CSV table of C-alpha atoms in Angstrom, one decimal:
chain,number,residue,atom,x,y,z
F,1,MET,CA,-23.5,8.5,21.4
F,2,LEU,CA,-27.1,7.9,22.3
F,3,HIS,CA,-27.7,4.3,23.4
F,4,PHE,CA,-30.7,2.5,21.9
F,5,ARG,CA,-31.9,-1.1,22.0
F,6,SER,CA,-31.9,-2.9,18.7
F,7,THR,CA,-34.7,-5.0,17.3
F,8,VAL,CA,-34.1,-8.5,16.2
F,9,VAL,CA,-34.5,-7.5,12.6
F,10,LEU,CA,-31.9,-4.8,12.7
F,11,LYS,CA,-29.5,-6.8,14.8
F,12,GLU,CA,-29.6,-9.3,11.9
F,13,LEU,CA,-29.1,-6.4,9.5
F,14,PHE,CA,-26.0,-5.2,11.4
F,15,GLN,CA,-24.5,-8.6,12.0
F,16,THR,CA,-24.8,-9.8,8.4
F,17,GLN,CA,-21.4,-9.5,6.7
F,18,LEU,CA,-21.1,-7.0,3.9
F,19,LYS,CA,-20.3,-9.0,0.8
F,20,ARG,CA,-20.2,-6.3,-1.8
F,21,PRO,CA,-16.6,-6.1,-3.0
F,22,LEU,CA,-14.4,-3.1,-2.3
F,23,PRO,CA,-13.7,-1.5,-5.6
F,24,GLY,CA,-10.2,-2.3,-6.9
F,25,ARG,CA,-9.4,-5.2,-4.6
F,26,ALA,CA,-7.7,-8.1,-6.3
F,27,GLY,CA,-9.5,-11.2,-7.2
F,28,VAL,CA,-13.0,-10.1,-6.1
F,29,LYS,CA,-15.9,-10.0,-8.5
F,30,ALA,CA,-19.2,-8.3,-7.9
F,31,THR,CA,-22.2,-10.6,-7.4
F,32,PRO,CA,-25.8,-9.7,-8.2
F,33,ALA,CA,-27.0,-10.7,-4.8
F,34,ALA,CA,-25.1,-8.9,-2.1
F,35,CYS,CA,-25.5,-8.7,1.6
F,36,PHE,CA,-26.0,-5.2,2.9
F,37,SER,CA,-25.4,-4.2,6.5
F,38,THR,CA,-23.9,-1.4,8.5
F,39,GLY,CA,-24.5,0.5,11.6
F,40,ARG,CA,-23.1,2.5,14.5
F,41,LEU,CA,-19.6,1.6,15.5
F,42,ASP,CA,-21.0,0.3,18.8
F,43,GLY,CA,-23.7,-1.7,17.0
F,44,ARG,CA,-26.6,0.4,18.5
F,45,LEU,CA,-29.4,2.1,16.5
F,46,PRO,CA,-31.0,5.5,16.7
F,47,GLY,CA,-34.5,5.4,18.0
F,48,ARG,CA,-36.1,6.5,14.7
F,49,VAL,CA,-34.6,3.5,12.9
F,50,ARG,CA,-35.6,1.2,15.7
F,51,ALA,CA,-39.1,2.5,15.5
F,52,LEU,CA,-39.4,1.8,11.8
F,53,ALA,CA,-38.6,-1.9,12.1
F,54,PRO,CA,-41.6,-4.1,12.7
F,55,GLN,CA,-41.2,-6.9,15.3
F,56,SER,CA,-42.9,-9.4,13.0
F,57,PHE,CA,-39.9,-10.1,10.8
F,58,THR,CA,-38.2,-13.4,11.6
F,59,ARG,CA,-34.5,-14.2,11.4
F,60,ARG,CA,-35.2,-16.5,8.5
F,61,GLN,CA,-37.1,-13.8,6.6
F,62,VAL,CA,-34.4,-11.2,7.0
F,63,VAL,CA,-31.5,-13.5,6.0
F,64,ARG,CA,-33.5,-14.8,3.1
F,65,SER,CA,-34.3,-11.2,2.0
F,66,PHE,CA,-30.7,-10.0,2.1
F,67,CYS,CA,-28.4,-13.0,1.5
F,68,SER,CA,-30.1,-15.6,-0.6
F,69,LYS,CA,-28.3,-17.0,-3.6
F,70,GLY,CA,-30.3,-18.1,-6.6
F,71,ASP,CA,-30.9,-17.4,-10.3
F,72,SER,CA,-30.8,-13.9,-11.6
F,73,HIS,CA,-34.6,-13.7,-11.7
F,74,ASN,CA,-35.0,-14.6,-8.0
F,75,GLU,CA,-32.2,-12.2,-7.1
F,76,ALA,CA,-33.8,-9.4,-9.0
F,77,SER,CA,-37.2,-9.9,-7.5
F,78,LYS,CA,-35.8,-10.1,-3.9
F,79,ASP,CA,-33.7,-7.0,-4.5
F,80,SER,CA,-36.8,-5.3,-5.8
F,81,SER,CA,-38.8,-6.5,-2.7
F,82,ALA,CA,-36.1,-5.2,-0.4
F,83,GLU,CA,-36.0,-1.9,-2.2
F,84,LYS,CA,-39.8,-1.5,-1.9
F,85,ARG,CA,-39.6,-2.2,1.8
F,86,ARG,CA,-36.8,0.3,2.1
F,87,LYS,CA,-38.8,3.0,0.2
F,88,ALA,CA,-41.8,2.3,2.4
F,89,GLY,CA,-39.7,3.1,5.5
F,90,ILE,CA,-39.5,-0.4,6.8
F,91,LEU,CA,-35.8,-1.0,6.2
F,92,PRO,CA,-33.1,1.8,6.3
F,93,SER,CA,-30.7,2.2,3.5
F,94,LEU,CA,-26.9,2.0,3.9
F,95,GLU,CA,-26.7,5.7,3.5
F,96,ASP,CA,-29.2,6.3,6.3
F,97,LEU,CA,-27.4,3.9,8.7
F,98,LEU,CA,-24.1,5.7,7.9
F,99,PHE,CA,-25.7,9.0,8.6
F,100,TYR,CA,-27.0,7.8,12.0
F,101,THR,CA,-23.6,6.3,12.8
F,102,ILE,CA,-21.9,9.7,12.4
F,103,ALA,CA,-24.7,12.0,13.5
F,104,GLU,CA,-24.9,10.5,17.0
F,105,GLY,CA,-28.5,11.5,17.5
F,106,GLN,CA,-28.3,15.0,15.9
F,107,GLU,CA,-30.4,16.1,13.0
F,108,LYS,CA,-27.5,17.3,10.9
F,109,ILE,CA,-23.8,16.5,10.4
F,110,PRO,CA,-21.3,19.3,10.1
F,111,ALA,CA,-19.1,18.6,7.0
F,112,HIS,CA,-15.9,18.9,9.0
F,113,LYS,CA,-17.2,16.2,11.4
F,114,PHE,CA,-17.7,13.8,8.5
F,115,THR,CA,-14.2,14.4,7.1
F,116,THR,CA,-12.7,14.1,10.6
F,117,ALA,CA,-14.5,10.8,11.1
F,118,LEU,CA,-13.4,9.7,7.7
F,119,LYS,CA,-9.7,10.4,8.4
F,120,ALA,CA,-9.9,8.4,11.7
F,121,THR,CA,-10.6,5.3,9.6
F,122,GLY,CA,-7.3,5.9,7.6
F,123,LEU,CA,-8.9,7.2,4.4
F,124,ARG,CA,-7.9,10.5,3.0
F,125,THR,CA,-10.3,13.1,1.6
F,126,GLY,CA,-8.0,13.1,-1.5
F,127,ASP,CA,-8.4,9.4,-2.1
F,128,PRO,CA,-9.1,8.9,-5.8
F,129,ARG,CA,-11.8,6.4,-4.9
F,130,LEU,CA,-13.7,9.1,-3.0
F,131,LYS,CA,-13.5,11.7,-5.7
F,132,GLU,CA,-17.2,11.8,-6.5
F,133,CYS,CA,-18.1,11.9,-2.8
F,134,MET,CA,-15.8,14.8,-2.0
F,135,GLU,CA,-16.7,16.8,-5.1
F,136,MET,CA,-20.4,16.4,-4.2
F,137,LEU,CA,-19.7,17.3,-0.6
F,138,LYS,CA,-18.0,20.6,-1.7
F,139,GLN,CA,-20.8,21.5,-4.0
F,140,THR,CA,-23.5,20.7,-1.4
F,141,VAL,CA,-21.8,22.6,1.5
F,142,LYS,CA,-21.8,25.7,-0.7
F,143,THR,CA,-25.6,25.5,-0.9
F,144,THR,CA,-26.1,25.4,2.9
F,145,SER,CA,-25.9,28.3,5.3
F,146,ASP,CA,-24.3,26.4,8.2
F,147,GLY,CA,-22.1,23.9,6.3
F,148,ALA,CA,-24.0,21.0,7.8
F,149,LEU,CA,-25.8,18.1,6.0
F,150,ASP,CA,-29.2,16.8,6.9
F,151,ARG,CA,-30.0,13.1,6.1
F,152,HIS,CA,-31.1,13.8,2.5
F,153,LEU,CA,-28.1,15.9,1.6
F,154,PHE,CA,-25.7,13.4,3.3
F,155,LYS,CA,-27.2,10.6,1.3
F,156,LYS,CA,-26.7,12.6,-1.9
F,157,CYS,CA,-23.0,13.1,-1.1
F,158,VAL,CA,-22.1,9.5,-0.1
F,159,GLN,CA,-24.3,7.3,-2.3
F,160,SER,CA,-21.6,7.1,-5.1
F,161,ASN,CA,-19.0,5.7,-2.7
F,162,ILE,CA,-21.3,4.0,-0.1
F,163,VAL,CA,-19.6,0.5,-0.2
F,164,LEU,CA,-16.1,1.9,0.6
F,165,LEU,CA,-17.4,4.2,3.2
F,166,THR,CA,-19.5,1.5,4.9
F,167,GLN,CA,-16.5,-0.8,5.1
F,168,ALA,CA,-14.4,2.0,6.5
F,169,PHE,CA,-16.9,3.0,9.3
F,170,ARG,CA,-17.7,-0.6,10.1
F,171,LYS,CA,-14.0,-1.3,10.7
F,172,LYS,CA,-13.8,-3.9,7.9
F,173,PHE,CA,-10.4,-2.7,6.6
F,174,VAL,CA,-7.3,-4.8,7.2
F,175,ILE,CA,-6.3,-2.6,10.2
F,176,PRO,CA,-9.6,-2.1,12.0
F,177,ASP,CA,-8.4,0.1,14.9
F,178,PHE,CA,-6.3,2.4,12.7
F,179,GLN,CA,-5.9,5.2,15.2
F,180,SER,CA,-4.5,2.9,17.8
F,181,PHE,CA,-2.1,1.3,15.3
F,182,CYS,CA,-0.9,4.8,14.2
F,183,ALA,CA,-0.2,5.7,17.8
F,184,HIS,CA,2.1,2.7,18.0
F,185,ILE,CA,3.8,3.7,14.7
F,186,ASP,CA,4.4,7.2,16.1
F,187,GLU,CA,6.0,5.8,19.2
F,188,LEU,CA,8.4,3.6,17.1
F,189,TYR,CA,9.2,6.7,15.0
F,190,ASP,CA,10.1,8.7,18.0
F,191,LYS,CA,12.3,5.9,19.4
F,192,ALA,CA,14.2,5.6,16.1
F,193,LYS,CA,14.6,9.4,15.8
F,194,ASN,CA,17.0,9.4,18.7
F,195,MET,CA,19.3,6.8,17.2
F,196,PRO,CA,22.8,8.2,17.0
F,197,GLY,CA,25.5,7.4,14.4
F,198,GLY,CA,25.5,6.8,10.7
F,199,GLN,CA,27.0,8.7,7.8
F,200,VAL,CA,25.3,10.4,4.9
F,201,ALA,CA,26.4,8.9,1.6
F,202,ASP,CA,29.0,11.3,-0.1
F,203,TYR,CA,30.4,9.2,-3.0
F,204,ILE,CA,27.6,10.7,-5.1
F,205,PRO,CA,28.0,14.5,-4.4
F,206,GLN,CA,24.3,15.3,-4.6
F,207,LEU,CA,23.4,12.9,-1.8
F,208,ALA,CA,25.8,14.5,0.6
F,209,ARG,CA,23.6,17.6,0.6
F,210,PHE,CA,20.8,16.1,2.6
F,211,SER,CA,20.6,16.9,6.3
F,212,PRO,CA,21.3,13.9,8.6
F,213,ASP,CA,18.3,15.1,10.8
F,214,LEU,CA,15.7,14.2,8.1
F,215,TRP,CA,13.6,11.2,9.2
F,216,ALA,CA,10.2,10.1,7.8
F,217,VAL,CA,7.9,7.1,7.9
F,218,SER,CA,4.8,6.6,5.6
F,219,LEU,CA,2.6,3.6,5.3
F,220,CYS,CA,-0.3,2.6,3.1
F,221,THR,CA,-2.4,-0.5,3.7
F,222,VAL,CA,-3.9,-2.7,1.0
F,223,ASP,CA,-7.2,-1.0,1.7
F,224,GLY,CA,-5.7,2.4,1.1
F,225,GLN,CA,-5.5,3.5,4.8
F,226,ARG,CA,-2.7,6.1,5.1
F,227,HIS,CA,-0.5,7.4,7.9
F,228,THR,CA,2.6,9.6,7.7
F,229,VAL,CA,5.0,11.0,10.3
F,230,GLY,CA,8.1,13.2,9.9
F,231,ASP,CA,9.6,14.7,6.8
F,232,THR,CA,7.3,12.7,4.5
F,233,LYS,CA,6.9,15.3,1.7
F,234,VAL,CA,10.7,15.9,1.1
F,235,PRO,CA,11.6,14.4,-2.3
F,236,PHE,CA,14.6,12.0,-2.5
F,237,CYS,CA,16.0,9.7,-5.1
F,238,LEU,CA,15.1,6.0,-5.0
F,239,GLN,CA,18.7,4.9,-5.8
F,240,SER,CA,18.9,1.1,-5.2
F,241,CYS,CA,15.2,1.1,-4.1
F,242,VAL,CA,14.4,1.2,-7.8
F,243,LYS,CA,16.0,-2.2,-8.4
F,244,PRO,CA,13.1,-4.4,-7.3
F,245,LEU,CA,10.7,-2.1,-9.2
F,246,LYS,CA,12.5,-2.3,-12.5
F,247,TYR,CA,13.0,-6.1,-12.0
F,248,ALA,CA,9.2,-6.3,-11.5
F,249,ILE,CA,8.6,-4.4,-14.7
F,250,ALA,CA,11.0,-6.8,-16.6
F,251,VAL,CA,9.2,-9.9,-15.3
F,252,HIS,CA,5.8,-8.3,-16.0
F,253,ASP,CA,6.8,-7.7,-19.6
F,254,HIS,CA,8.9,-10.8,-20.3
F,255,GLY,CA,8.1,-13.5,-17.7
F,256,THR,CA,10.3,-15.1,-15.1
F,257,GLU,CA,12.0,-17.6,-17.4
F,258,TYR,CA,13.3,-15.0,-19.9
F,259,VAL,CA,14.6,-12.6,-17.3
F,260,HIS,CA,16.5,-15.3,-15.5
F,261,ARG,CA,18.3,-16.4,-18.6
F,262,PHE,CA,20.4,-13.4,-17.9
F,263,ILE,CA,20.3,-13.0,-14.1
F,264,ALA,CA,20.6,-15.5,-11.4
F,265,LYS,CA,18.6,-15.7,-8.1
F,266,GLU,CA,21.2,-16.2,-5.3
F,267,PRO,CA,22.6,-13.8,-2.8
F,268,SER,CA,26.2,-13.0,-3.6
F,269,GLY,CA,27.6,-12.7,-0.1
F,270,LEU,CA,29.7,-9.8,-1.6
F,271,ARG,CA,29.4,-6.0,-1.7
F,272,PHE,CA,26.7,-4.8,-4.0
F,273,ASN,CA,29.2,-3.1,-6.5
F,274,LYS,CA,31.7,-5.9,-6.8
F,275,LEU,CA,33.0,-7.0,-10.3
F,276,PHE,CA,31.9,-10.5,-9.8
F,277,LEU,CA,29.7,-13.1,-11.6
F,278,ASN,CA,28.6,-16.6,-10.7
F,279,GLU,CA,30.0,-19.8,-12.2
F,280,GLU,CA,27.7,-19.4,-15.2
F,281,ASP,CA,28.9,-15.9,-15.8
F,282,LYS,CA,25.6,-14.3,-14.7
F,283,PRO,CA,25.1,-11.6,-12.2
F,284,HIS,CA,24.1,-13.2,-8.9
F,285,ASN,CA,20.7,-11.4,-8.6
F,286,PRO,CA,18.9,-8.2,-9.7
F,287,MET,CA,19.5,-6.4,-6.4
F,288,VAL,CA,23.3,-6.0,-6.9
F,289,ASN,CA,24.6,-3.4,-9.4
F,290,ALA,CA,25.7,-6.0,-12.0
F,291,GLY,CA,22.3,-7.7,-12.0
F,292,ALA,CA,20.4,-4.3,-12.0
F,293,ILE,CA,22.4,-3.1,-15.0
F,294,VAL,CA,21.6,-6.3,-16.9
F,295,CYS,CA,17.9,-6.0,-15.8
F,296,THR,CA,17.9,-2.4,-17.1
F,297,SER,CA,18.9,-3.8,-20.6
F,298,LEU,CA,15.8,-6.0,-20.6
F,299,ILE,CA,13.3,-3.1,-20.5
F,300,LYS,CA,11.8,-2.0,-23.8
F,301,GLN,CA,14.6,-3.5,-25.9
F,302,GLY,CA,15.2,-1.7,-29.2
F,303,ALA,CA,13.6,1.6,-28.0
F,304,SER,CA,15.4,4.8,-27.5
F,305,ASN,CA,16.4,5.9,-24.0
F,306,ALA,CA,13.8,8.6,-24.1
F,307,GLU,CA,11.0,6.0,-24.8
F,308,LYS,CA,12.4,3.7,-22.2
F,309,PHE,CA,12.4,6.4,-19.6
F,310,ASP,CA,8.9,7.5,-20.3
F,311,TYR,CA,7.8,3.8,-20.2
F,312,VAL,CA,9.3,3.3,-16.7
F,313,MET,CA,8.0,6.6,-15.4
F,314,ASN,CA,4.5,5.6,-16.5
F,315,PHE,CA,4.9,2.4,-14.5
F,316,MET,CA,6.2,4.3,-11.5
F,317,ASN,CA,3.2,6.7,-11.6
F,318,LYS,CA,0.8,3.8,-11.7
F,319,LEU,CA,2.6,2.0,-8.8
F,320,ALA,CA,2.4,5.2,-6.7
F,321,GLY,CA,-1.3,5.8,-7.5
F,322,ASN,CA,-0.4,8.9,-9.5
F,323,GLU,CA,1.2,10.6,-6.5
F,324,TYR,CA,4.6,12.3,-6.7
F,325,VAL,CA,7.2,10.8,-8.9
F,326,GLY,CA,9.9,13.1,-10.2
F,327,PHE,CA,13.4,13.1,-11.6
F,328,SER,CA,16.6,14.7,-10.3
F,329,ASN,CA,18.8,15.7,-13.2
F,330,ALA,CA,21.5,17.0,-10.9
F,331,THR,CA,21.7,13.5,-9.3
F,332,PHE,CA,21.8,11.8,-12.7
F,333,GLN,CA,24.6,14.0,-13.9
F,334,SER,CA,26.5,13.5,-10.6
F,335,GLU,CA,26.1,9.7,-10.8
F,336,ARG,CA,27.3,9.6,-14.4
F,337,GLU,CA,30.3,11.7,-13.6
F,338,SER,CA,31.3,9.6,-10.5
F,339,GLY,CA,30.2,6.2,-11.8
F,340,ASP,CA,33.6,4.7,-12.7
F,341,ARG,CA,32.8,1.5,-10.8
F,342,ASN,CA,29.6,1.0,-12.7
F,343,PHE,CA,31.3,1.7,-16.0
F,344,ALA,CA,33.8,-1.0,-15.0
F,345,ILE,CA,31.0,-3.4,-14.2
F,346,GLY,CA,29.3,-2.6,-17.5
F,347,TYR,CA,32.4,-3.4,-19.6
F,348,TYR,CA,32.9,-6.6,-17.6
F,349,LEU,CA,29.3,-7.6,-18.3
F,350,LYS,CA,29.8,-6.8,-22.0
F,351,GLU,CA,33.0,-8.9,-22.1
F,352,LYS,CA,31.2,-11.9,-20.6
F,353,LYS,CA,28.3,-11.4,-23.0
F,354,CYS,CA,25.7,-10.9,-20.2
F,355,PHE,CA,23.5,-8.6,-22.2
F,356,PRO,CA,20.9,-9.5,-24.8
F,357,GLU,CA,22.3,-9.4,-28.3
F,358,GLY,CA,22.6,-5.9,-29.8
F,359,THR,CA,22.7,-4.1,-26.5
F,360,ASP,CA,24.5,-0.7,-26.4
F,361,MET,CA,26.2,-0.9,-23.0
F,362,THR,CA,27.0,2.8,-22.6
F,363,SER,CA,23.4,3.7,-23.4
F,364,ILE,CA,22.2,1.2,-20.9
F,365,LEU,CA,24.4,2.7,-18.2
F,366,ASP,CA,22.9,6.1,-18.9
F,367,PHE,CA,19.5,4.6,-18.5
F,368,TYR,CA,20.6,2.8,-15.3
F,369,PHE,CA,21.8,6.2,-13.8
F,370,GLN,CA,18.5,7.8,-14.8
F,371,LEU,CA,16.4,5.2,-13.0
F,372,CYS,CA,18.5,5.6,-9.9
F,373,SER,CA,17.8,9.3,-10.0
F,374,ILE,CA,14.0,8.9,-10.0
F,375,GLU,CA,12.5,11.0,-7.1
F,376,VAL,CA,9.7,10.0,-4.8
F,377,THR,CA,8.5,11.2,-1.4
F,378,CYS,CA,7.9,8.8,1.5
F,379,GLU,CA,4.2,9.1,0.9
F,380,SER,CA,4.3,8.2,-2.8
F,381,ALA,CA,6.8,5.4,-2.2
F,382,SER,CA,4.6,3.8,0.5
F,383,VAL,CA,1.9,3.4,-2.1
F,384,MET,CA,4.4,1.7,-4.4
F,385,ALA,CA,5.2,-0.7,-1.5
F,386,ALA,CA,1.5,-1.2,-0.9
F,387,THR,CA,1.0,-2.1,-4.6
F,388,LEU,CA,3.5,-4.9,-4.1
F,389,ALA,CA,1.8,-5.9,-0.8
F,390,ASN,CA,-1.6,-6.0,-2.7
F,391,GLY,CA,-0.5,-8.4,-5.3
F,392,GLY,CA,0.1,-5.8,-8.0
F,393,PHE,CA,-3.1,-3.8,-7.6
F,394,CYS,CA,-2.6,-0.2,-6.5
F,395,PRO,CA,-4.7,0.2,-3.4
F,396,ILE,CA,-5.8,3.8,-4.0
F,397,THR,CA,-6.7,3.5,-7.7
F,398,GLY,CA,-7.7,-0.2,-7.9
F,399,GLU,CA,-5.7,-0.5,-11.1
F,400,ARG,CA,-3.8,-3.7,-11.9
F,401,VAL,CA,-0.2,-2.5,-12.4
F,402,LEU,CA,1.9,-5.7,-12.1
F,403,SER,CA,1.2,-9.4,-12.8
F,404,PRO,CA,1.0,-11.8,-9.8
F,405,GLU,CA,4.1,-13.6,-11.1
F,406,ALA,CA,6.1,-10.3,-11.1
F,407,VAL,CA,5.1,-9.5,-7.6
F,408,ARG,CA,5.9,-12.9,-6.2
F,409,ASP,CA,9.3,-13.0,-7.8
F,410,THR,CA,10.1,-9.5,-6.7
F,411,LEU,CA,9.2,-10.1,-3.1
F,412,SER,CA,11.1,-13.4,-3.0
F,413,LEU,CA,14.3,-11.6,-4.1
F,414,MET,CA,13.8,-8.6,-1.9
F,415,HIS,CA,13.5,-11.1,1.1
F,416,SER,CA,16.7,-12.9,0.3
F,417,CYS,CA,18.9,-10.1,-1.3
F,418,GLY,CA,17.4,-6.7,-0.7
F,419,MET,CA,19.4,-5.3,2.2
F,420,TYR,CA,23.0,-5.5,0.8
F,421,ASP,CA,25.3,-7.6,3.1
F,422,PHE,CA,22.7,-7.3,5.9
F,423,SER,CA,20.1,-9.3,3.9
F,424,GLY,CA,20.5,-12.5,5.9
F,425,GLN,CA,20.3,-10.8,9.3
F,426,PHE,CA,17.3,-8.7,8.2
F,427,ALA,CA,15.5,-11.8,6.9
F,428,PHE,CA,16.2,-13.5,10.3
F,429,HIS,CA,15.2,-10.6,12.6
F,430,VAL,CA,12.6,-8.8,10.6
F,431,GLY,CA,11.4,-11.5,8.2
F,432,LEU,CA,9.9,-9.3,5.6
F,433,PRO,CA,10.7,-8.3,2.0
F,434,ALA,CA,12.6,-5.0,1.9
F,435,LYS,CA,15.0,-3.0,-0.3
F,436,SER,CA,17.3,-0.3,0.9
F,437,GLY,CA,19.1,2.5,-1.0
F,438,VAL,CA,22.1,4.8,-0.4
F,439,ALA,CA,19.8,7.8,-0.3
F,440,GLY,CA,18.5,6.5,3.0
F,441,GLY,CA,15.3,4.8,2.0
F,442,ILE,CA,14.0,1.4,3.0
F,443,LEU,CA,11.1,0.0,1.0
F,444,LEU,CA,9.3,-2.5,3.3
F,445,VAL,CA,6.4,-4.8,2.3
F,446,VAL,CA,4.1,-6.6,4.7
F,447,PRO,CA,2.3,-8.9,2.2
F,448,ASN,CA,-1.5,-8.7,2.1
F,449,VAL,CA,-1.3,-5.9,4.8
F,450,MET,CA,0.7,-2.8,3.9
F,451,GLY,CA,3.7,-1.1,2.3
F,452,ILE,CA,6.0,1.2,4.3
F,453,MET,CA,8.7,3.6,3.3
F,454,CYS,CA,11.3,4.7,5.9
F,455,TRP,CA,13.7,7.4,5.0
F,456,SER,CA,16.7,8.9,6.8
F,457,PRO,CA,20.0,9.7,5.1
F,458,PRO,CA,22.6,8.6,7.7
F,459,LEU,CA,23.7,5.1,6.7
F,460,ASP,CA,25.5,2.3,8.6
F,461,LYS,CA,28.7,0.7,7.4
F,462,LEU,CA,26.7,-1.7,5.2
F,463,GLY,CA,24.8,1.1,3.4
F,464,ASN,CA,21.4,0.8,5.2
F,465,SER,CA,19.6,3.6,7.0
F,466,VAL,CA,20.4,3.5,10.7
F,467,ARG,CA,17.0,4.8,11.8
F,468,GLY,CA,15.2,2.7,9.1
F,469,ILE,CA,16.7,-0.5,10.4
F,470,GLN,CA,15.8,0.3,13.9
F,471,PHE,CA,12.2,1.1,13.0
F,472,CYS,CA,11.8,-2.1,11.0
F,473,THR,CA,13.2,-4.2,13.8
F,474,ASP,CA,11.0,-2.5,16.5
F,475,LEU,CA,8.0,-2.9,14.2
F,476,VAL,CA,8.3,-6.6,14.1
F,477,SER,CA,9.2,-6.8,17.7
F,478,LEU,CA,5.8,-5.3,18.5
F,479,PHE,CA,3.5,-6.7,15.8
F,480,ASN,CA,3.3,-10.2,14.4
F,481,PHE,CA,4.4,-9.2,10.9
F,482,HIS,CA,7.4,-11.5,10.8
F,483,ASN,CA,7.0,-14.1,8.1
F,484,TYR,CA,7.0,-16.9,10.7
F,485,ASP,CA,5.1,-15.2,13.5
F,486,ASN,CA,2.1,-17.2,12.2
F,487,LEU,CA,3.5,-20.4,13.6
F,488,ARG,CA,1.3,-22.0,16.2
F,489,HIS,CA,2.2,-21.5,19.9
F,490,PHE,CA,4.6,-18.7,18.9
F,491,ALA,CA,5.4,-15.8,21.4
F,492,LYS,CA,2.5,-13.4,21.8
F,493,LYS,CA,2.6,-10.1,19.8
F,494,LEU,CA,0.0,-7.5,18.9
F,495,ASP,CA,-2.1,-8.3,15.8
F,496,PRO,CA,-3.4,-5.1,14.4
F,497,ARG,CA,-5.4,-7.1,11.9
F,498,ARG,CA,-7.8,-8.0,14.7
F,499,GLU,CA,-10.2,-5.5,16.1
F,500,GLY,CA,-8.9,-4.2,19.4
F,501,GLY,CA,-5.4,-5.3,18.6
F,502,ASP,CA,-6.0,-8.6,20.3
F,503,GLN,CA,-3.0,-10.7,21.1
F,504,ARG,CA,-2.7,-14.0,19.3
C-alpha cells in the first residue's frame, strides 16, 4: 500500500462510525440521516483523495454534515448539501473510498483481486446479499479487454451493495480479523482429525455405510462470514440434530405454553430412547425420542403427512438460506424397518394419552422417521445454526425465519439436554447450546456470534461424535465463547470479536 497523510476532514470521515444498518440484521431500522465513512484498512488515503479535501473544514462542520439528527427537512437538506459537495469533488463517495482501499494506488482493479479481497473478509461471491454486485461484475468484466475495473466501472458494480461491502472492508463484522480466526479453526480441525476411537452407528443400516475417516467443520457468523474445512459438501442425515429445529418450528407456530402442555423441560438423566415419562406422564424434554415424537405430532395438526413434510422442508430451506437440504429415502426406509424401539415408545405415549386429541400415532411415527432422514451438508447446516445464533434471522438472506421466543426456548433446551447423557458435562466444559445426532453431526451455536456444524461418523459410547466433541472442547479452550467466560477477572482467552484478537 502507498502511505499518505490524511487531512483533518478525512480523518473525521474515516473515524465516524458507519450507522447505516446491515441489510437483514435483526432489530435494526434504517434512519434517514446516516453516518457515512470508510477508508483503507490501515486508515490512510490515496493522494488524489487527500488533494481534494480543503483544509478549511472544521471538525464541527464535518460532524454536523454527516451525523446530525433533526427533522426530515433538515436531514434532506444536509444530505443534499453533502451530495453537492461530493459531486463537486470535495468529498469522496463510499464507492470511491472502497476503490482506493482495494486499488492500493493503481488506476484499475483486476476483477479477481476484488473477489479475493472480498473472500478474505469472510463473504462469499455467491452470497445472496451480493447477487446484484456479482451479476454486474460479470457483465462489466465482459466489456473490458483486460478484466480490470477503473474507478467508474467499479462504482457501477458495487453501488447496489455498498453498505455491506463497506462494513466488510472496514472490519465491522462480528469477527474482524476473519483470516486469523480461520487459521485457528484449521489448527483445531487438524488436531481433532487425529483423534482415535469411536464406532460408526450401525443400528440403522444406512448409517453404517459412511467412512469413519470423514471429518468436516463449517461455520457461519451472524454477519454471513463463512469458513469450511474438510468434507463439508458430503450430504448426511440430520438424525437427532433435527430435534431442536422441529421443536423451534412447533414453538414458532403455537407458542411456548401450548407446546409444553405436552412436553416437559427437564433433562431425563436416562438414555435418549428409554420408555420413560415423568411424574405427570409427559416426555422429559423435546431432545429425547419420546419428546421428539410428541413434538412431531404438534406440527401442522390435521394436515396430511405430505403437507406436513413440505411445510417442514420449507422451514429447513429458509433456516439454511436456501442452501442444500435434501432427503434420504433409503435412510427413511431403513429407520422404519429397524425402528421397533420407537414404535414401542409411540404405543406407550398413546397409552398415556400424551398426544393431542385425534392424533394418528403410526402416521406420526412415519413423519418422525422422515424428519430424521432430512439431509444437509456441513455448510448448509452451519447456516441453520447461525440462524439460531442470529435470533431467528437467516444471516445470508436477512429473512426472519423463527420468532425470538422459539429461538430462546430452543437454545435453552439445547444447552441443558442436547448432548444425550453427556449434556451436563458438555454444558460444564463447553458452555454452549448444542445438539448431536447419531449420524455424527454436532450443531453448535455461539449466540450472537456464529453457528457451527461439526460432522464425523465415529461415535463415543454416549452417541456423540468423537472428533466433534474434541473440536468443541478445544474451541472453547482457545476462545472466550463459553457462556461464563464473560465473568470479570476470568482467565484470559482470545476474543475474536475484538480487532487483532485482543485478549480480554
